[in-house]
XYZ file of C-alpha atoms in Angstrom:
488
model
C -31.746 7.516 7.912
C -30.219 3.986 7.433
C -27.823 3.045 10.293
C -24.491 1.613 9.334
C -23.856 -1.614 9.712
C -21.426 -2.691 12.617
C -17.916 -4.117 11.342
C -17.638 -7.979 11.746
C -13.974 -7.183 11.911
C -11.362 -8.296 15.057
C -11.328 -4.903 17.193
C -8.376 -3.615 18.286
C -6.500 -4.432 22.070
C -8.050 -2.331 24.554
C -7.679 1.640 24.161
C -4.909 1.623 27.497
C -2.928 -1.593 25.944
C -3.276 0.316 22.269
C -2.114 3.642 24.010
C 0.861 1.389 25.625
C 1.895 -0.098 22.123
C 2.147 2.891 20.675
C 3.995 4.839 23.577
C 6.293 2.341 22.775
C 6.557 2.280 18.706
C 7.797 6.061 20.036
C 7.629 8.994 17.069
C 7.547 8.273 13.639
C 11.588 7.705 12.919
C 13.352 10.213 11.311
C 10.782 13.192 12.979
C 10.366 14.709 16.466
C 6.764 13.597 16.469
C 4.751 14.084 19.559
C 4.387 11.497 22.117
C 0.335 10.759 22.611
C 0.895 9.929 26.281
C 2.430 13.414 26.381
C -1.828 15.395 26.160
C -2.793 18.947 24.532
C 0.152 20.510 26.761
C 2.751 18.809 24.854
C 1.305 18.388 21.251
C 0.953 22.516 21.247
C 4.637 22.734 22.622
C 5.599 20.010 19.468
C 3.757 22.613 17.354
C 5.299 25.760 18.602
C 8.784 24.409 18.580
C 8.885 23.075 15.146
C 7.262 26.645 13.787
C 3.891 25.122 12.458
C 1.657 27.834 11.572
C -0.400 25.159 9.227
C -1.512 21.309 10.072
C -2.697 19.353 6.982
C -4.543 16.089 8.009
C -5.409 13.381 5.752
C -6.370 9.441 5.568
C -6.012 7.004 2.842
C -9.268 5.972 0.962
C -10.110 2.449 -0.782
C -7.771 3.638 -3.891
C -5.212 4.496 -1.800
C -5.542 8.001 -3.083
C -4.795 10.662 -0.009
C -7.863 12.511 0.990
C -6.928 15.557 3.789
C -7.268 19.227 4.063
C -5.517 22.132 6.188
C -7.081 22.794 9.753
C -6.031 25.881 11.844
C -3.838 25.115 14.875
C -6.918 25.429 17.277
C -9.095 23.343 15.198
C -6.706 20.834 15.135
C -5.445 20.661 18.539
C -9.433 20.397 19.388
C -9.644 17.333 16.760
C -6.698 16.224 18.147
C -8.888 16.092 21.596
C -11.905 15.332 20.623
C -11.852 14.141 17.227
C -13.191 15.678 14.328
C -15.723 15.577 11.419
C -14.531 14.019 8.380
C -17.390 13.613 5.166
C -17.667 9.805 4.653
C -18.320 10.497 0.953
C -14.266 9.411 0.557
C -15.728 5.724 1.214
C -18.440 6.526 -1.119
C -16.771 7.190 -4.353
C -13.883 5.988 -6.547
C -10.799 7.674 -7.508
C -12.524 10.406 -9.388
C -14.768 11.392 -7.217
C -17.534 9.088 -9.022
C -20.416 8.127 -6.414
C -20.431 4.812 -6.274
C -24.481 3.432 -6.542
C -23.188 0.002 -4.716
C -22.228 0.828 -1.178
C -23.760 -0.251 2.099
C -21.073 1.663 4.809
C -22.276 5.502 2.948
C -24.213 6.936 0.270
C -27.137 8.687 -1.170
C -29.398 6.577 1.663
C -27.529 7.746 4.736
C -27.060 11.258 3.412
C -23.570 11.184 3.488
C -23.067 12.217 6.883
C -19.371 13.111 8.682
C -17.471 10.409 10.082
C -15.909 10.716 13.084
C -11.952 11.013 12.771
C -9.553 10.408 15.274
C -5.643 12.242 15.275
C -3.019 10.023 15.267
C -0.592 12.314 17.392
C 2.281 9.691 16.840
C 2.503 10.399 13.110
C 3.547 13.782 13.680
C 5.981 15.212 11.451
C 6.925 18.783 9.743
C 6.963 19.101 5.560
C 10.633 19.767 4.252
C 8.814 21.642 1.148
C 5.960 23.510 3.714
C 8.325 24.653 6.236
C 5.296 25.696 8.626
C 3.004 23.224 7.978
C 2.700 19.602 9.970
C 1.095 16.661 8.834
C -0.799 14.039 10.904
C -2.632 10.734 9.773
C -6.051 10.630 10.563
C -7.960 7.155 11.774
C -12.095 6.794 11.118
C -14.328 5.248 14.064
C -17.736 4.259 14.539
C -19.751 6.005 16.611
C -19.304 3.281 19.507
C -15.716 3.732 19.003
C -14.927 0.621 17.265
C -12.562 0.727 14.069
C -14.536 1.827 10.926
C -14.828 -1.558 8.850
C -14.162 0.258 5.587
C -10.701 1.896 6.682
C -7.868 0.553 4.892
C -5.084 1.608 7.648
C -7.993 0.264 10.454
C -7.609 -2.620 8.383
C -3.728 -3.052 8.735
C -3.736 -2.075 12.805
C -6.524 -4.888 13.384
C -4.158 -7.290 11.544
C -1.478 -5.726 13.129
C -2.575 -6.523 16.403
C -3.408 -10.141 15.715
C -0.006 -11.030 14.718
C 1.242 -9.851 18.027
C -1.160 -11.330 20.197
C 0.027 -14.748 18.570
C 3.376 -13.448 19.846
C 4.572 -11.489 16.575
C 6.402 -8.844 15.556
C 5.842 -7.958 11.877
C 8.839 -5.615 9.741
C 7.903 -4.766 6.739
C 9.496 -3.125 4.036
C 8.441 -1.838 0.675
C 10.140 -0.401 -2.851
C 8.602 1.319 -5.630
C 9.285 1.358 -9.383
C 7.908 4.517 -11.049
C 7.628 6.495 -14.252
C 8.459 10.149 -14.385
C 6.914 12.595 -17.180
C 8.078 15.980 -18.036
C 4.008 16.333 -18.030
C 2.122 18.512 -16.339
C -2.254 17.722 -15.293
C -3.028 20.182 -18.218
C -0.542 18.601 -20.742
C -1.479 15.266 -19.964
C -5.357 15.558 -20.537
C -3.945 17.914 -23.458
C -2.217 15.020 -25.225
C -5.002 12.641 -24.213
C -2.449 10.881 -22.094
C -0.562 9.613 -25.458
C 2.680 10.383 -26.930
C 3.832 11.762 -22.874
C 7.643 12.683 -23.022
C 9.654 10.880 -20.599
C 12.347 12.850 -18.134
C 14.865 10.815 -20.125
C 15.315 8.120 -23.035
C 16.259 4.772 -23.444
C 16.359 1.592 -21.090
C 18.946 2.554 -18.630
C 18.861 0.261 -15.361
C 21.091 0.888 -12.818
C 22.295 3.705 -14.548
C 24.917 5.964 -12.413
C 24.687 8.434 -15.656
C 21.036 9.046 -15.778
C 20.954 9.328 -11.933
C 23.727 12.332 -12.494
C 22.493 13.667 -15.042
C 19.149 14.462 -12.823
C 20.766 14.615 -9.435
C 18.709 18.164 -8.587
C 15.509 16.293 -8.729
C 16.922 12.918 -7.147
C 18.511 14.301 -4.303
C 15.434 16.707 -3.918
C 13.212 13.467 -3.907
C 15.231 11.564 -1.196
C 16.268 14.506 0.445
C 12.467 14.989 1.135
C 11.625 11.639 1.903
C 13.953 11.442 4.202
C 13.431 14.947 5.692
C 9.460 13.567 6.085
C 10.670 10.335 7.744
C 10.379 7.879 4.939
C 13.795 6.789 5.417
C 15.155 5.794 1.661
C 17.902 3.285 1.903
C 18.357 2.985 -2.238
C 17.234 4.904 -4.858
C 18.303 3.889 -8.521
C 16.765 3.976 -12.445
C 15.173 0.800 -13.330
C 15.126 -0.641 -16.737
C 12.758 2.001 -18.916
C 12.740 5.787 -20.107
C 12.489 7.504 -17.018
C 12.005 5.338 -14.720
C 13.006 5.187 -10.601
C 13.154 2.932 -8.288
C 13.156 3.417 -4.720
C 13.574 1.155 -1.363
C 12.267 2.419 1.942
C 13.750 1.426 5.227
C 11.830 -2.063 7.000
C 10.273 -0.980 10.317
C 7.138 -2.164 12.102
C 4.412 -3.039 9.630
C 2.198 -0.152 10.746
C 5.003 2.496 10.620
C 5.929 0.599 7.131
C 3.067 0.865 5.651
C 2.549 4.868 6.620
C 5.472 5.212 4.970
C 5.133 3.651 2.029
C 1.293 5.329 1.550
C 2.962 8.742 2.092
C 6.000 8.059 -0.396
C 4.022 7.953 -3.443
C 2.135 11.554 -2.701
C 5.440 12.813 -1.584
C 6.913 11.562 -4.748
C 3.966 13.357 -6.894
C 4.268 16.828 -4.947
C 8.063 16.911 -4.887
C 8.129 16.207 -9.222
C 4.719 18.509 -9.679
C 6.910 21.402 -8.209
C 9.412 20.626 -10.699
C 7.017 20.705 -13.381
C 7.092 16.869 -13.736
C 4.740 13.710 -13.275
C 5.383 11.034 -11.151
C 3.053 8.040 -12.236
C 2.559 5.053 -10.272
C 0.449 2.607 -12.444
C 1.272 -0.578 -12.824
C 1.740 -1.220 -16.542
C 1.974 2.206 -18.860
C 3.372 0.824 -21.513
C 2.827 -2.547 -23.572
C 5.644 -2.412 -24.600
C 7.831 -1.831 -21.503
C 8.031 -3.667 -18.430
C 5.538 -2.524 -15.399
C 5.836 -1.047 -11.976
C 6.446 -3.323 -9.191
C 5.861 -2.509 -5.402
C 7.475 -5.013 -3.848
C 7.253 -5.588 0.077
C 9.830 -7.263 2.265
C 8.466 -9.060 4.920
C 9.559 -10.940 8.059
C 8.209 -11.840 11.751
C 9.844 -11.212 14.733
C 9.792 -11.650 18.763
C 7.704 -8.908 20.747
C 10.853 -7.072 21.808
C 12.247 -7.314 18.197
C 15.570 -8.540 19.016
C 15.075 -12.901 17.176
C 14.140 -13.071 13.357
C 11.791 -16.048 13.645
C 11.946 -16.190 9.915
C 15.448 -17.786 10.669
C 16.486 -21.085 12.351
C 20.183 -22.299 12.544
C 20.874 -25.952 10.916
C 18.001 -25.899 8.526
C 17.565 -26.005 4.944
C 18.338 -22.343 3.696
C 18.119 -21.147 7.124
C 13.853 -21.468 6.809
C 12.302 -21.808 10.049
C 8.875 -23.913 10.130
C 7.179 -20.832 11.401
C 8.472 -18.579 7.799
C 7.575 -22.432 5.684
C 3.867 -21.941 7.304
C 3.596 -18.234 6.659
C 4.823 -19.160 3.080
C 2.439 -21.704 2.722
C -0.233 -19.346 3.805
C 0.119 -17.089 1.218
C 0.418 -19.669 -1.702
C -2.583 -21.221 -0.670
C -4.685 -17.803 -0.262
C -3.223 -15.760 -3.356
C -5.322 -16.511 -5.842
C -8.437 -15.376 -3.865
C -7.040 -12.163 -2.707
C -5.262 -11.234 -5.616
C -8.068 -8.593 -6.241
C -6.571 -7.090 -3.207
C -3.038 -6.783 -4.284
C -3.927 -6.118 -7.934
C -6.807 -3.477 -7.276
C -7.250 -1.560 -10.694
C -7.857 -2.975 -14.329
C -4.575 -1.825 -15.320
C -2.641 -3.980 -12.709
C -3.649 -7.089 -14.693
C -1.472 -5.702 -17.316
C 1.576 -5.884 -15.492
C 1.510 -9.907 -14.854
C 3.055 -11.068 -18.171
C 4.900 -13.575 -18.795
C 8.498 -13.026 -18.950
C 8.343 -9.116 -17.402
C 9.793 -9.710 -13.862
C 6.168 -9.735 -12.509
C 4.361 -13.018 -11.555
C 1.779 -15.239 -13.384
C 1.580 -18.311 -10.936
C 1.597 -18.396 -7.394
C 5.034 -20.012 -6.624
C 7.761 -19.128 -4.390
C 11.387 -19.557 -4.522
C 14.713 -19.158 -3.212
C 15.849 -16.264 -4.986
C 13.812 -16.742 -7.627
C 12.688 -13.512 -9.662
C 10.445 -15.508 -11.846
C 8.023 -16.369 -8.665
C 5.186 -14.455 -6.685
C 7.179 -14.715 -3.405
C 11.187 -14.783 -2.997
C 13.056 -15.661 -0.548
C 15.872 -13.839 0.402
C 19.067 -14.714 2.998
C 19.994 -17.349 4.723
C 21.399 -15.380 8.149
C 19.053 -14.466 10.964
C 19.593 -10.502 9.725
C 18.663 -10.812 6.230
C 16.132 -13.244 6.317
C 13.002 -12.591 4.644
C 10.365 -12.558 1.473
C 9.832 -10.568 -0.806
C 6.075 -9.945 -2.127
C 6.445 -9.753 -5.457
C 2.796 -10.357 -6.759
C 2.281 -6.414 -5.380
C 2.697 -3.867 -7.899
C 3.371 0.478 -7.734
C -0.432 0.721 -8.196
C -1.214 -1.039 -5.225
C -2.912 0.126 -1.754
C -0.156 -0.412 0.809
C -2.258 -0.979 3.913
C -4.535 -3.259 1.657
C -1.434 -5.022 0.121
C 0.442 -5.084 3.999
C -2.930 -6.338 5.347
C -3.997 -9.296 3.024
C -0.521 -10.521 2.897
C -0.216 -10.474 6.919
C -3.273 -11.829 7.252
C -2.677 -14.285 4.619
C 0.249 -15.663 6.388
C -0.842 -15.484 9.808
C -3.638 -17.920 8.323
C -0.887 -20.451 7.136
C 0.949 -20.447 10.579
C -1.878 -21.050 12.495
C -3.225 -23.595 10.234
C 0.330 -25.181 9.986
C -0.143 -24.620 6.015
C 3.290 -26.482 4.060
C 3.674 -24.731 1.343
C 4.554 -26.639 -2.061
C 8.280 -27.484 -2.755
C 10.171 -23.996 -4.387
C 10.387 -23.248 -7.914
C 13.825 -23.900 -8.942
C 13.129 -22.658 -12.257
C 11.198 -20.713 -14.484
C 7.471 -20.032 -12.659
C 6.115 -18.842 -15.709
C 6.466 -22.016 -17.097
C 5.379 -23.856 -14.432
C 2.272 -26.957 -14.735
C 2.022 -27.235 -10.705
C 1.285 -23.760 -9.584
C -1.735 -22.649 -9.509
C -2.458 -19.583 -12.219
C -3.686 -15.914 -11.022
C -6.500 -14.266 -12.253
C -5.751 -12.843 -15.478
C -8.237 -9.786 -14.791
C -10.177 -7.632 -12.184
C -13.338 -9.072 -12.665
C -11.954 -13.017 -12.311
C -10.137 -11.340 -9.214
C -13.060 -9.653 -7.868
C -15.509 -12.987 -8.748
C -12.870 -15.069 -6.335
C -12.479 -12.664 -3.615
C -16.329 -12.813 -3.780
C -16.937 -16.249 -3.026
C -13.572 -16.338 -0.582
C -15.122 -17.487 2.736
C -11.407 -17.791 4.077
C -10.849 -13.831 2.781
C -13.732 -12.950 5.303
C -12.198 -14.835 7.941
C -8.676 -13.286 8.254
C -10.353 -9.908 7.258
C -13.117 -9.330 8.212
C -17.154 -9.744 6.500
C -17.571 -5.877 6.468
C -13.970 -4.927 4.682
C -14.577 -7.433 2.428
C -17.813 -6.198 1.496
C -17.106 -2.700 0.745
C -13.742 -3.436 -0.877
C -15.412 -5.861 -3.067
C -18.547 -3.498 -4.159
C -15.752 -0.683 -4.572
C -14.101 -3.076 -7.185
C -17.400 -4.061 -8.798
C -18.116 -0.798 -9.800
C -14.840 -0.291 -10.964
C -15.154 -3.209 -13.462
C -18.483 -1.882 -14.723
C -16.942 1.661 -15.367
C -14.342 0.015 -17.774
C -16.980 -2.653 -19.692
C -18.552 0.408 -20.377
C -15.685 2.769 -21.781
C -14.931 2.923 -25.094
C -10.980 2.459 -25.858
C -8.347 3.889 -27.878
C -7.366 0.315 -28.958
C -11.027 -0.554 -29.948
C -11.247 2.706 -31.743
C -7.557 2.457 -33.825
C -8.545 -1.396 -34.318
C -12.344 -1.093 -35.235
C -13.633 2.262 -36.573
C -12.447 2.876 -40.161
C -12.338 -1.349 -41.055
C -15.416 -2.812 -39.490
């Protein structure tokens, strides 16, 4: 059997340091999770106080699609131990459980053995909607204990932990825009996923009538978030039949980006038990604008008390450290854009003219650009991704954009002047790739990607979106079909 390789990734700090950090990140907010300095002893008493009868574990795969199942209590407080099995065929397939015939880290020449899992105890936290049943996130290692290269939220803590050994603190934030359908999975594949009926009609943004009119499903969706420690701070209809926006509360980037992984499945479960369809894609309509997911971003000291995004008696309040982080990103977007637009249908989205970028420029409050800035006081002060979209991985999106910034402090990157106007129309910055496969070509030949990310991630992520471009050269389409059949 074929050995993996080993990850040519940054490991993480040293397993006492790592146990320090996260004693001090505390619980996830908003839950009474279990401390991990706390052993067995105090996990069980977690468990028995809160009434779990049930623990569902799960990780997020390449997709971003949740992959888990429901352990016993002694199972898992033995996984939570000693770790646990976990079939590595969730690296070795796409989001419909197609093998993938391109992978190095599993597949049909390994056998698809288990990985090993490790419990993250921290991320403990009871579901609202399964009273008895808690939830844990689950992290993959290699058998020497080293982070498992193809991990997406292994990905984000190695990052993570780079931007604080440079002396960062990294708060992150993200929102989603997303469609509801009064669908169900059997309508849907009924109706060939045309003609779906929205939960209600019309382009209503910002609409305080819509949001009454369906306040038993609203207030059970931020009800639950919040129950499940998501933290919602605004929840509103954006501009489109039946469509939501939400904005979860900033915290560390780690904690952020758990969130913001968990909020679309909790979205899904909370509408599918309402007979609905939530639908995260990024463009599912030509005709109507696409789903953003946003994330807010800004670096601060260790103890997270200084915003070093801000500096007093500067232009708009930019410090030279947030200029170089900006410039960072500018510079690197084009080549990671794969990672932030992941599926063929997130190419859709970036049109010009439909609140969702085409160039990579920044701005200061500038809708039109890839990256806004926002505030001018040290408590506001921050960017907004905007190039990341509903469909997105967060703990890819989180990572890439870190990273990417990270890159342009410690390279002292400037970034061009702002757009002031219109980006779509701009001649100076430089254009994104208007598909996957441009995306995935770049990200290919990016030696600077494999640098801030690792050879190994890039790898797998890459093969994972090759195959994902050959599925769709080979589908047939309804377009080709309505355009081509009866006329040519």
């Amino acid at each position: 059997m074929a050995t993996r390789p080993k990850a040519k990734v940054l490991t993480h700090p040293a397993v006492a340091r790592r146990a320090r950090t996260k004693e001090r990140r505390g619980p996830v907010r908003g839950t009474p999770g279990p401390r991990e300095s706390g052993g067995s002893d105090s996990l069980k008493r977690w468990l028995e106080d809160h009434g779990a009868k049930n623990v569902k574990v799960g990780a997020v795969d390449i997709d971003g699609v949740w992959r888990g199942k429901y352990v016993s209590l002694e199972k898992f407080l033995s996984a939570a131990k000693n770790g646990m099995g976990f079939c590595d065929v969730v690296f070795g397939w796409d989001l419909a459980d197609e093998l993938l015939d391109n992978t190095e880290v599993t597949g049909w020449h390994t056998g698809y053995p288990d990985a090993h899992a490790t419990v993250d105890v921290s991320t403990g936290r009871m579901i609202p909607w399964e009273p008895d049943t808690a939830a844990f996130l689950l992290d993959f290692v290699n058998p020497d204990g080293t982070p498992f290269e193809a991990s997406p939220r292994q990905l984000l803590h190695k990052i993570a932990a780079r931007a604080r050994e440079l002396g960062y603190l990294p708060r992150f934030g993200a929102e989603y825009e997303f469609f509801i359908f009064k669908e169900q999975p059997q309508s849907l594949k009924e109706k060939g996923f045309q003609g779906l009926t929205p939960l209600t009609p019309g382009m209503f943004g910002y609409s305080w009538l819509r949001t009454s009119l369906n306040a038993p499903l609203v207030h059970s969706l931020i009800d639950g978030c919040n129950g499940f420690g998501l933290n919602i701070e605004g929840f509103h209809t954006e501009t489109g039949p039946g469509v939501f926006e939400a904005a979860i509360r900033y915290d560390d980037v780690e904690r952020a980006a758990d969130k913001a992984a968990l909020f679309k499945t909790v979205v899904k479960e909370l509408c599918a038990r309402q007979g609905l369809t939530a639908c995260f894609m990024a463009k599912v309509n030509a005709k109507l604008p696409g789903c953003s997911g946003h994330v807010h971003q800004s670096l601060w000291d260790l103890k997270g008390e200084h915003n070093l995004f801000h500096e007093e008696d500067v232009p708009h309040g930019m410090s030279r450290l947030m200029r170089n982080y900006i410039g960072g990103q500018i510079a690197l977007m084009p080549e990671l854009t794969a990672l932030y637009w992941p599926t063929i249908n997130s190419y859709k989205r970036s049109v010009e003219n439909t609140w969702a970028p085409t160039t990579a420029a920044w701005g200061l409050e500038n809708r039109t650009c890839a990256i806004r800035v926002i505030g001018e006081d040290a408590k506001s002060m921050r960017i907004e991704y905007r190039q990341l979209g509903a469909d997105m991985n967060a703990y890819i999106g989180m990572a890439a954009s870190l990273a990417a910034g990270l890159w342009g402090i410690e390279n002292e990157v400037e970034p061009p002047p702002p757009c002031n106007a219109n980006a779509y129309a701009s001649h100076t910055a430089a254009p994104l790739p208007r598909n996957l496969k441009e995306a995935v070509a770049l990200l290919k030949q990016s030696e600077r990607a494999r640098e801030i990310l690792g050879e190994g991630f890039v790898d797998h992520f890459v093969r994972t979106r090759e195959w994902e471009v050959r599925q769709y050269e080979r589908a047939v389409t309804n377009w080709e079909l309505e355009r081509y059949l009866e006329l040519i």
